[in-house]
Amino acid sequence: MSRLGVDNTKGILREGWFSKVDDYAISGGWALKGKLLVVGDASGGLFGFEGKSGKKIWAHSSTHEHGLLAVSIHPNGNRIATSGQDGQVRVWNAKDGQLIHTIALGRGWVDNVAWAPDGRWLAASISRSLHIVDEDGNAVWETTEHPSTVSAISWSSGKEIATACYGQVAFFKIPTGELLQKLEWKGSLVSMVLSPNGDIVACGSQDNSVHFWRRSSGDDSMMSGYPCKPSALAFDETGTLLATSGAESVTVWSFEGNGPEGTHPGVLELHVEPITSLAFARQGSRLASGARDGAVAIWSLKSNGEGGIVGAGLVGKGISELIWRPDDRAIAALDTEGGISVFRVAQ
C-alpha cells in the first residue's frame, strides 16, 4: 500500500505535520490545552512537541528502565504521568518536561496509569494490585485482591474507579477503597470502556467477543463472532454508540431505545487489516479509526451506528493510538515505527 502521509489526505483530513520518536510510539496525549502533544515510546523515551508546528520542545531518552508502558495527561493539562516496566510511576511538568516526583509501586510492570476526571487522584495497576495516590504522590489506598493481573482501569467519576481482570469487573469507592460492585463473567477481559455516565461497562474478551453490563439493572449481554480480540473500544459522548474492533471493519452498536440486543450494528468498511485504535471526537458523532495497515479514517455516524467516511489518510505503518486534540480540530496518529502524524480536521 502506498504512503499518503500528512501532506496527501482526503476529505476533512488536511495537511499537518510529521515527526518521529526513537521507538514504537506507544502512548500519548494533548497537554496545555492542546498546545503540546506528549508522546512516549516503548524504549522509555518521552517527548513534548509544539501542537501546531511539531517542533520538539523537550525530550527524555529514558524515563523508565526497560521501557515505558502508559501515559496519562492530568485534566488541567499541566502534568503528565507515565508508568513503566520498572515498577514505577513518574509525574512530569508538561511545560518544561521536568520530573516532579517518582512513585515506586514494587517489582513488575505498571501496565495502566490514569488521572481521575477531577485530577485529585492518580490510579495505577501493577500485577494484581491497584494503587491510588494523591496529586503529590502520597499513597491513599491500594488493593491486592484481584484474582489475576489487572488488564484495564477506568474512572467513572472522581470518586469511583473500575478494574478489569480475568472473570470480573470491580468498582471501588475512592478514597476509601470500598468495593461497590462486582460484575462477574468467566473469561479473560483484555479491554474495557465505560459509558460517560458510568452505567454501561463494555469489555473485549480473549474469546473474541464483547461483553457488556448495565450497572443500574444488572443485565448483561454478549456480542460474539469477531475474528480477533476486540482490543479497541470507544463510546461516543452521549453513551449511545459503542465502536468496537476485532476485525478489518469497525462494528458500531447502538444503545438507542432497547438496543443493542435484537438490532443490527453499523459496519464501517475501509481498512484491509485489523483495527488497532478507535477514538470518538469529544463533541458530535465523528469516529476515528486506525489499523495495522497504517490507514486513518474519520467517519460520520448516525444514532443507529451506521455511517460513512468523511476523511482518510495513510501513515505507512500500523496505528498504535489515535488522539483527538481537545478542540477536535486536529488528530494525532501514533504508529509502530515511532511516527507521529498530526492531521488538521476541517469542520
Coordinates of C-alpha atoms in Angstrom, one line a residue, residues 89-343:
V89 CA 5.1 5.8 38.1
R90 CA 6.6 9.2 37.3
V91 CA 4.9 12.6 37.2
W92 CA 6.3 15.3 34.9
N93 CA 5.8 19.0 34.3
A94 CA 4.2 19.4 30.9
K95 CA 5.6 22.9 30.2
D96 CA 9.3 22.0 30.6
G97 CA 9.3 18.2 30.9
Q98 CA 11.0 18.3 34.3
L99 CA 10.4 15.4 36.7
I100 CA 8.2 16.3 39.7
H101 CA 8.2 13.1 41.6
T102 CA 8.6 9.3 41.4
I103 CA 6.2 6.7 42.9
A104 CA 7.7 3.3 43.5
L105 CA 4.9 0.6 43.5
G106 CA 7.1 -2.6 43.6
R107 CA 8.6 -5.1 41.2
G108 CA 6.9 -5.7 37.9
W109 CA 5.2 -3.9 35.1
V110 CA 2.9 -0.9 35.8
D111 CA 0.5 -1.6 32.9
N112 CA -2.0 1.1 33.5
V113 CA -2.0 4.7 34.8
A114 CA -4.9 7.2 34.8
W115 CA -5.7 10.5 36.4
A116 CA -9.2 10.9 37.9
P117 CA -11.5 13.2 36.0
D118 CA -11.2 15.9 38.6
G119 CA -7.4 15.5 38.8
R120 CA -7.4 14.8 42.6
W121 CA -6.2 11.2 42.3
L122 CA -3.9 9.1 40.2
A123 CA -4.5 5.4 39.7
A124 CA -2.0 2.8 38.6
S125 CA -2.1 -1.0 38.4
I126 CA 0.8 -3.5 38.8
S127 CA 0.2 -7.2 38.6
R128 CA -2.9 -7.9 40.8
S129 CA -2.7 -4.6 42.6
L130 CA -4.4 -1.2 42.2
H131 CA -2.8 1.8 43.8
I132 CA -4.4 5.3 44.4
V133 CA -2.2 8.3 45.2
D134 CA -2.9 12.0 45.5
E135 CA -1.6 14.8 43.3
D136 CA 1.6 15.0 45.4
G137 CA 2.3 11.2 45.0
N138 CA 1.2 10.3 48.6
A139 CA -0.3 6.8 49.0
V140 CA -4.1 6.9 49.6
W141 CA -5.3 3.3 49.1
E142 CA -4.4 0.0 47.5
T143 CA -5.8 -3.4 47.0
T144 CA -4.2 -6.7 46.1
E145 CA -7.5 -8.7 46.0
H146 CA -7.8 -9.2 42.2
P147 CA -7.8 -12.9 41.1
S148 CA -5.4 -12.1 38.2
T149 CA -3.4 -9.3 36.6
V150 CA -5.4 -6.1 36.2
S151 CA -5.8 -5.7 32.4
A152 CA -7.6 -2.3 32.4
I153 CA -8.6 0.5 34.7
S154 CA -11.2 3.3 34.1
W155 CA -12.5 6.1 36.2
S156 CA -16.3 6.5 36.1
S157 CA -16.2 9.7 38.2
G158 CA -13.8 11.4 40.6
K159 CA -15.0 9.1 43.4
E160 CA -15.3 5.7 41.6
I161 CA -12.9 3.6 39.6
A162 CA -13.3 0.3 37.7
T163 CA -10.8 -2.5 37.2
A164 CA -11.0 -5.4 34.8
C165 CA -9.2 -8.8 35.0
Y166 CA -9.9 -12.4 34.5
G167 CA -13.5 -13.2 35.4
Q168 CA -14.6 -9.8 36.7
V169 CA -15.0 -6.0 36.6
A170 CA -14.9 -4.4 40.0
F171 CA -15.9 -0.9 41.1
F172 CA -14.2 0.8 44.1
K173 CA -15.1 3.9 46.0
I174 CA -12.3 6.4 46.3
P175 CA -10.6 7.3 48.6
T176 CA -11.9 4.7 51.0
G177 CA -11.4 1.6 48.7
E178 CA -14.9 0.2 49.5
L179 CA -15.9 -2.4 47.0
L180 CA -19.1 -1.0 45.4
Q181 CA -20.0 -3.6 42.8
K182 CA -18.6 -6.7 41.2
L183 CA -19.6 -7.9 37.7
E184 CA -18.6 -11.5 37.1
W185 CA -18.1 -13.4 33.9
K186 CA -16.0 -16.4 33.2
G187 CA -13.4 -15.2 30.7
S188 CA -10.3 -13.2 30.2
L189 CA -11.1 -9.5 29.7
V190 CA -8.5 -7.7 27.7
S191 CA -10.0 -4.2 27.3
M192 CA -12.6 -2.0 29.0
V193 CA -14.6 1.2 28.4
L194 CA -17.3 2.9 30.4
S195 CA -20.2 5.0 29.0
P196 CA -19.9 8.7 30.0
N197 CA -22.5 8.3 32.8
G198 CA -20.7 5.2 34.1
D199 CA -23.7 2.9 33.8
I200 CA -22.7 0.7 30.8
V201 CA -19.5 -1.4 31.0
A202 CA -18.1 -2.9 27.8
C203 CA -15.2 -5.3 27.7
G204 CA -13.3 -7.1 24.9
S205 CA -12.6 -10.7 25.7
Q206 CA -9.9 -13.2 24.9
D207 CA -12.5 -15.4 23.2
N208 CA -13.1 -12.8 20.5
S209 CA -16.3 -11.4 22.0
V210 CA -17.5 -8.1 23.5
H211 CA -19.3 -8.5 26.9
F212 CA -21.3 -5.6 28.4
W213 CA -23.3 -4.9 31.6
R214 CA -25.8 -2.3 32.6
R215 CA -25.0 -1.5 36.2
S216 CA -28.3 0.1 37.0
S217 CA -30.3 -3.1 36.1
G218 CA -27.6 -5.8 36.5
D219 CA -28.4 -7.0 32.9
D220 CA -25.6 -8.3 30.8
S221 CA -25.1 -9.5 27.2
M222 CA -22.5 -10.6 24.8
M223 CA -21.7 -9.8 21.1
S224 CA -19.7 -12.6 19.5
G225 CA -18.4 -13.6 16.1
Y226 CA -15.4 -11.3 15.9
P227 CA -12.4 -12.8 14.0
C228 CA -9.9 -11.5 16.6
K229 CA -9.8 -9.9 20.1
P230 CA -11.6 -6.6 20.4
S231 CA -8.8 -4.7 22.0
A232 CA -10.0 -1.3 21.0
L233 CA -13.4 0.0 22.3
A234 CA -14.9 3.6 22.4
F235 CA -18.1 5.2 23.5
D236 CA -19.4 8.5 22.0
E237 CA -20.1 11.5 24.2
T238 CA -23.7 10.5 24.7
G239 CA -23.1 6.9 25.6
T240 CA -25.4 5.8 22.7
L241 CA -22.8 4.4 20.3
L242 CA -20.2 1.8 21.1
A243 CA -17.5 1.3 18.5
T244 CA -15.6 -2.0 18.6
S245 CA -12.5 -3.5 16.9
G246 CA -11.9 -7.2 16.4
A247 CA -11.9 -7.3 12.6
E248 CA -10.8 -5.3 9.5
S249 CA -14.1 -3.4 9.8
V250 CA -15.4 -1.3 12.6
T251 CA -18.6 -2.6 14.3
V252 CA -20.7 0.1 15.9
W253 CA -23.5 -0.9 18.3
S254 CA -26.3 1.5 19.2
F255 CA -27.8 1.6 22.7
E256 CA -30.6 3.8 21.5
G257 CA -34.0 2.6 22.7
N258 CA -33.8 -1.1 23.7
G259 CA -30.6 -1.7 21.7
P260 CA -28.2 -3.2 21.1
E261 CA -30.0 -6.5 21.8
G262 CA -32.0 -7.6 18.8
T263 CA -30.6 -5.0 16.5
H264 CA -28.0 -5.0 13.7
P265 CA -24.8 -3.0 14.2
G266 CA -23.3 -0.5 11.8
V267 CA -20.4 -1.9 9.9
L268 CA -17.7 0.5 8.7
E269 CA -15.5 -0.9 5.9
L270 CA -12.3 0.7 4.6
H271 CA -9.3 -0.9 6.3
V272 CA -7.7 -4.0 4.9
E273 CA -6.1 -5.2 8.2
P274 CA -7.4 -5.4 11.8
I275 CA -8.5 -2.3 13.6
T276 CA -6.0 -1.2 16.3
S277 CA -7.3 2.1 17.6
L278 CA -10.7 3.8 17.9
A279 CA -11.5 7.3 19.2
F280 CA -14.6 9.4 19.2
A281 CA -14.3 13.2 18.9
R282 CA -15.1 15.0 22.2
Q283 CA -18.3 16.5 20.6
G284 CA -20.5 15.3 17.8
S285 CA -20.6 11.9 16.1
R286 CA -17.3 11.7 14.4
L287 CA -15.3 8.5 14.9
A288 CA -11.6 8.0 14.1
S289 CA -10.3 4.5 13.3
G290 CA -6.8 3.3 12.7
A291 CA -5.5 -0.1 11.7
R292 CA -2.4 -2.3 11.1
D293 CA -2.5 -1.2 7.5
G294 CA -1.5 2.3 8.6
A295 CA -4.7 3.9 7.4
V296 CA -6.6 6.6 9.4
A297 CA -10.3 7.1 8.7
I298 CA -12.8 9.6 10.0
W299 CA -16.5 8.5 10.0
S300 CA -19.7 10.5 10.5
L301 CA -22.2 8.3 12.3
K302 CA -25.9 8.2 12.7
S303 CA -27.7 7.3 16.0
N304 CA -28.2 3.7 14.8
G305 CA -24.5 3.1 14.3
E306 CA -24.4 3.4 10.5
G307 CA -22.3 6.0 8.8
G308 CA -20.0 7.0 6.1
I309 CA -16.4 8.0 5.7
V310 CA -15.6 11.8 5.6
G311 CA -11.8 11.8 5.8
A312 CA -8.8 9.4 5.3
G313 CA -5.0 9.4 5.3
L314 CA -2.3 6.8 5.4
V315 CA 0.8 6.9 7.5
G316 CA 2.5 3.8 6.3
K317 CA 2.7 1.6 9.4
G318 CA 0.4 0.2 12.0
I319 CA -1.5 2.7 14.1
S320 CA -0.9 2.4 17.8
E321 CA -3.1 5.2 19.1
L322 CA -5.3 8.0 17.8
I323 CA -5.7 11.2 19.9
W324 CA -8.1 14.0 19.2
R325 CA -7.0 17.4 20.2
P326 CA -9.3 18.9 22.9
D327 CA -11.0 21.2 20.4
D328 CA -11.5 18.4 17.8
R329 CA -9.7 20.5 15.2
A330 CA -6.7 18.1 14.9
I331 CA -5.9 14.4 15.5
A332 CA -2.6 12.7 16.2
A333 CA -1.8 9.2 14.9
L334 CA 1.0 7.3 16.6
D335 CA 2.5 4.4 14.8
T336 CA 4.6 1.3 15.4
E337 CA 7.7 2.7 13.8
G338 CA 7.7 5.8 16.0
G339 CA 6.0 8.0 13.6
I340 CA 3.8 10.9 14.8
S341 CA 1.3 12.2 12.1
V342 CA -0.8 15.1 13.1
F343 CA -3.7 16.0 10.8

